[in-house]
Amino acid sequence: MNKVFLIGRLTRDPELKFTPGTGNAVATFSLAVDRNYVGQSGQREADFINIVCWRKLAEHVANNLGKGRLVAVAGRIETRSYQAQDGSKRYVTEVVADEVKFLDWPKEGSSSYRGGATIPEDSREQESGFFEVDGDDDIPF
Amino acid sequence: MNKVFLIGRLTRDPELKFTPGTGNAVATFSLAVDRNYVGQSGQREADFINIVCWRKLAEHVANNLGKGRLVAVAGRIETRSYQAQDGSKRYVTEVVADEVKFLDWPKEGSSSYRGGATIPEDSREQESGFFEVDGDDDIPF
Amino acid sequence: MNKVFLIGRLTRDPELKFTPGTGNAVATFSLAVDRNYVGQSGQREADFINIVCWRKLAEHVANNLGKGRLVAVAGRIETRSYQAQDGSKRYVTEVVADEVKFLDWPKEGSSSYRGGATIPEDSREQESGFFEVDGDDDIPF
Amino acid sequence: MNKVFLIGRLTRDPELKFTPGTGNAVATFSLAVDRNYVGQSGQREADFINIVCWRKLAEHVANNLGKGRLVAVAGRIETRSYQAQDGSKRYVTEVVADEVKFLDWPKEGSSSYRGGATIPEDSREQESGFFEVDGDDDIPF
DNA sequence: TTTT
DNA sequence: TTTT
């Protein structure tokens, strides 16, 4: 069992890439999740958690979310390692999203305002504010 | 909101430390959480997640858990940064545990067998296999 | 372990009561939680889940939430039984909330608009949109 | 969002049925989930939560679980209503399971001991102690 | 590298 | 109708 539930705001617009081999869509963004307790004397009061979305969910998120937007994320923690420039091994912990629920709507003119004056292209999910993914995964990159 | 639920096995015995200032107990260990899906061609099939416990929960875990033990952890994701040896900034993601539930009992003779032939010292929690923490936090170190 | 995480809208204003003996505050409301999948042929597409809040959280919720408001609830499932009018035993399943996070703000004039033109009385929690409870419980009634 | 995570013991063997129309398998059982806090003076100290499993998960559970077994359940809360004998409307709250993880193994001779001296029939899932369902649902009955 |  |  490996379950995560988060509510927070995107710290920047999602980044969309495609896997070299299969061309699968992957979107990544960082979520600022407020802490409950007040940090003593100007301390940090949020956690910044890296979120990864695959395939349809990746495209949905990249097309419809932007910096500052409030979302709920359900998913799981994944860890992976990679070779750093200096040859040392580095470890990364991310949350792979199964579901992303949009909890607010962007103000026109903000960087997170996507689409024109009308309904966004993939509108079916937009309407419900919900989007689920098939759970299939891909080779990490 | 920042909620995590994990079930997995300790990859090593917990490490117990105390904060320099206040002397609060902190226990850390790594949890191997099996992935559901089969990795293609000999890939990794578990995530290794760093767990942090504070105060009473830290002592309970350090006194009663060992490598290989199966536990359920409820808590939240925290991120922090630190200065690496070479001066660069590194980022760490951990799960701070609110609850740890013991799901098996160690076989005598194994490295995770703690305590003698009788009931462990802090037996009240042992009996129920459950231990909760007050949620208080401390200055990270 | 008994953990629940919900996002939905109040189907009515919260109801505030006090326990006969100790006078502890209890607020109850029903949450409409949208289902992901489309029900075939006009079926129900939401679950209606009864939420119970105790003490400070109860008062906070009763003072600041109303019908139609969107919230996230973290808590646990509790079951209890009671004697029905006809003498038969009935069973009830509820979610006892540990945390309630407000995810939208009421439009002025709506039934869920509480407080005047200014900041509500218990404003400290309002500001963060978050409120946590001490976890203490009470004799059910 | 509607997420539930439970750890508890079956209060009886699972009951397996099939939907009238499509013949889909449904297994139901009740889970005793220990409460953290000590009930004052002989009070109840567990919640009894009804679990529903569909299709492959239903068959897996019915074939391999029995009274007293310890499991972790991940799923969602569902509510439904039905007509009682006396014509009145009754409401039911259940947890529909997405995943059931087996956390112990039955002692031979107990009512929960299923299968012979060897590996159970659907052994692939048994080995990992894990079984996931496709999430498809069915007309409630 | 951090959001309201 | 409730489990260890």
Short mmCIF file of N, CA and C (backbone and C1' of nucleotides) in Angstrom, two decimals, chain A residues 32-40 42-48, chain E residues 3-4:
data_model
loop_
_atom_site.label_atom_id
_atom_site.label_comp_id
_atom_site.label_asym_id
_atom_site.label_seq_id
_atom_site.Cartn_x
_atom_site.Cartn_y
_atom_site.Cartn_z
N ALA A 32 2.88 23.41 -3.72
CA ALA A 32 3.12 24.01 -2.41
C ALA A 32 1.97 23.61 -1.49
N VAL A 33 2.27 22.80 -0.49
CA VAL A 33 1.25 22.31 0.45
C VAL A 33 1.46 22.99 1.80
N ASP A 34 0.52 23.82 2.20
CA ASP A 34 0.66 24.54 3.47
C ASP A 34 0.76 23.59 4.64
N ARG A 35 1.63 23.94 5.59
CA ARG A 35 1.69 23.19 6.83
C ARG A 35 0.64 23.72 7.79
N ASN A 36 0.18 22.86 8.67
CA ASN A 36 -0.85 23.26 9.63
C ASN A 36 -0.30 24.20 10.68
N TYR A 37 0.86 23.85 11.15
CA TYR A 37 1.41 24.57 12.29
C TYR A 37 2.19 25.78 11.82
N VAL A 38 2.25 26.78 12.67
CA VAL A 38 2.98 28.01 12.36
C VAL A 38 4.45 27.79 12.65
N GLY A 39 5.30 27.96 11.67
CA GLY A 39 6.74 27.84 11.87
C GLY A 39 7.21 28.95 12.80
N GLN A 40 8.14 28.59 13.72
CA GLN A 40 8.61 29.61 14.67
C GLN A 40 9.52 30.59 13.94
N GLY A 42 9.54 33.10 11.28
CA GLY A 42 9.84 33.21 9.85
C GLY A 42 10.29 31.93 9.16
N GLN A 43 10.01 30.79 9.79
CA GLN A 43 10.42 29.55 9.12
C GLN A 43 9.54 29.22 7.93
N ARG A 44 9.97 28.24 7.16
CA ARG A 44 9.16 27.76 6.05
C ARG A 44 7.81 27.26 6.56
N GLU A 45 6.77 27.51 5.82
CA GLU A 45 5.45 27.06 6.24
C GLU A 45 4.72 26.30 5.14
N ALA A 46 5.48 25.74 4.21
CA ALA A 46 4.88 24.90 3.18
C ALA A 46 5.88 23.81 2.80
N ASP A 47 5.34 22.70 2.30
CA ASP A 47 6.20 21.67 1.70
C ASP A 47 6.04 21.75 0.19
N PHE A 48 7.15 21.56 -0.52
CA PHE A 48 7.14 21.67 -1.98
C PHE A 48 7.36 20.28 -2.56
P DT E 3 6.53 31.57 -5.27
"O5'" DT E 3 4.97 31.25 -5.37
"C5'" DT E 3 4.44 30.63 -6.56
"C4'" DT E 3 3.12 29.98 -6.24
"C3'" DT E 3 2.06 30.89 -5.61
"O3'" DT E 3 1.32 31.51 -6.64
"C1'" DT E 3 2.19 28.83 -4.41
P DT E 4 0.55 32.86 -6.27
"O5'" DT E 4 -0.69 32.34 -5.39
"C5'" DT E 4 -2.01 32.85 -5.59
"C4'" DT E 4 -2.87 32.59 -4.37
"C3'" DT E 4 -3.19 33.85 -3.56
"O3'" DT E 4 -4.57 34.20 -3.73
"C1'" DT E 4 -2.28 32.10 -2.15
#
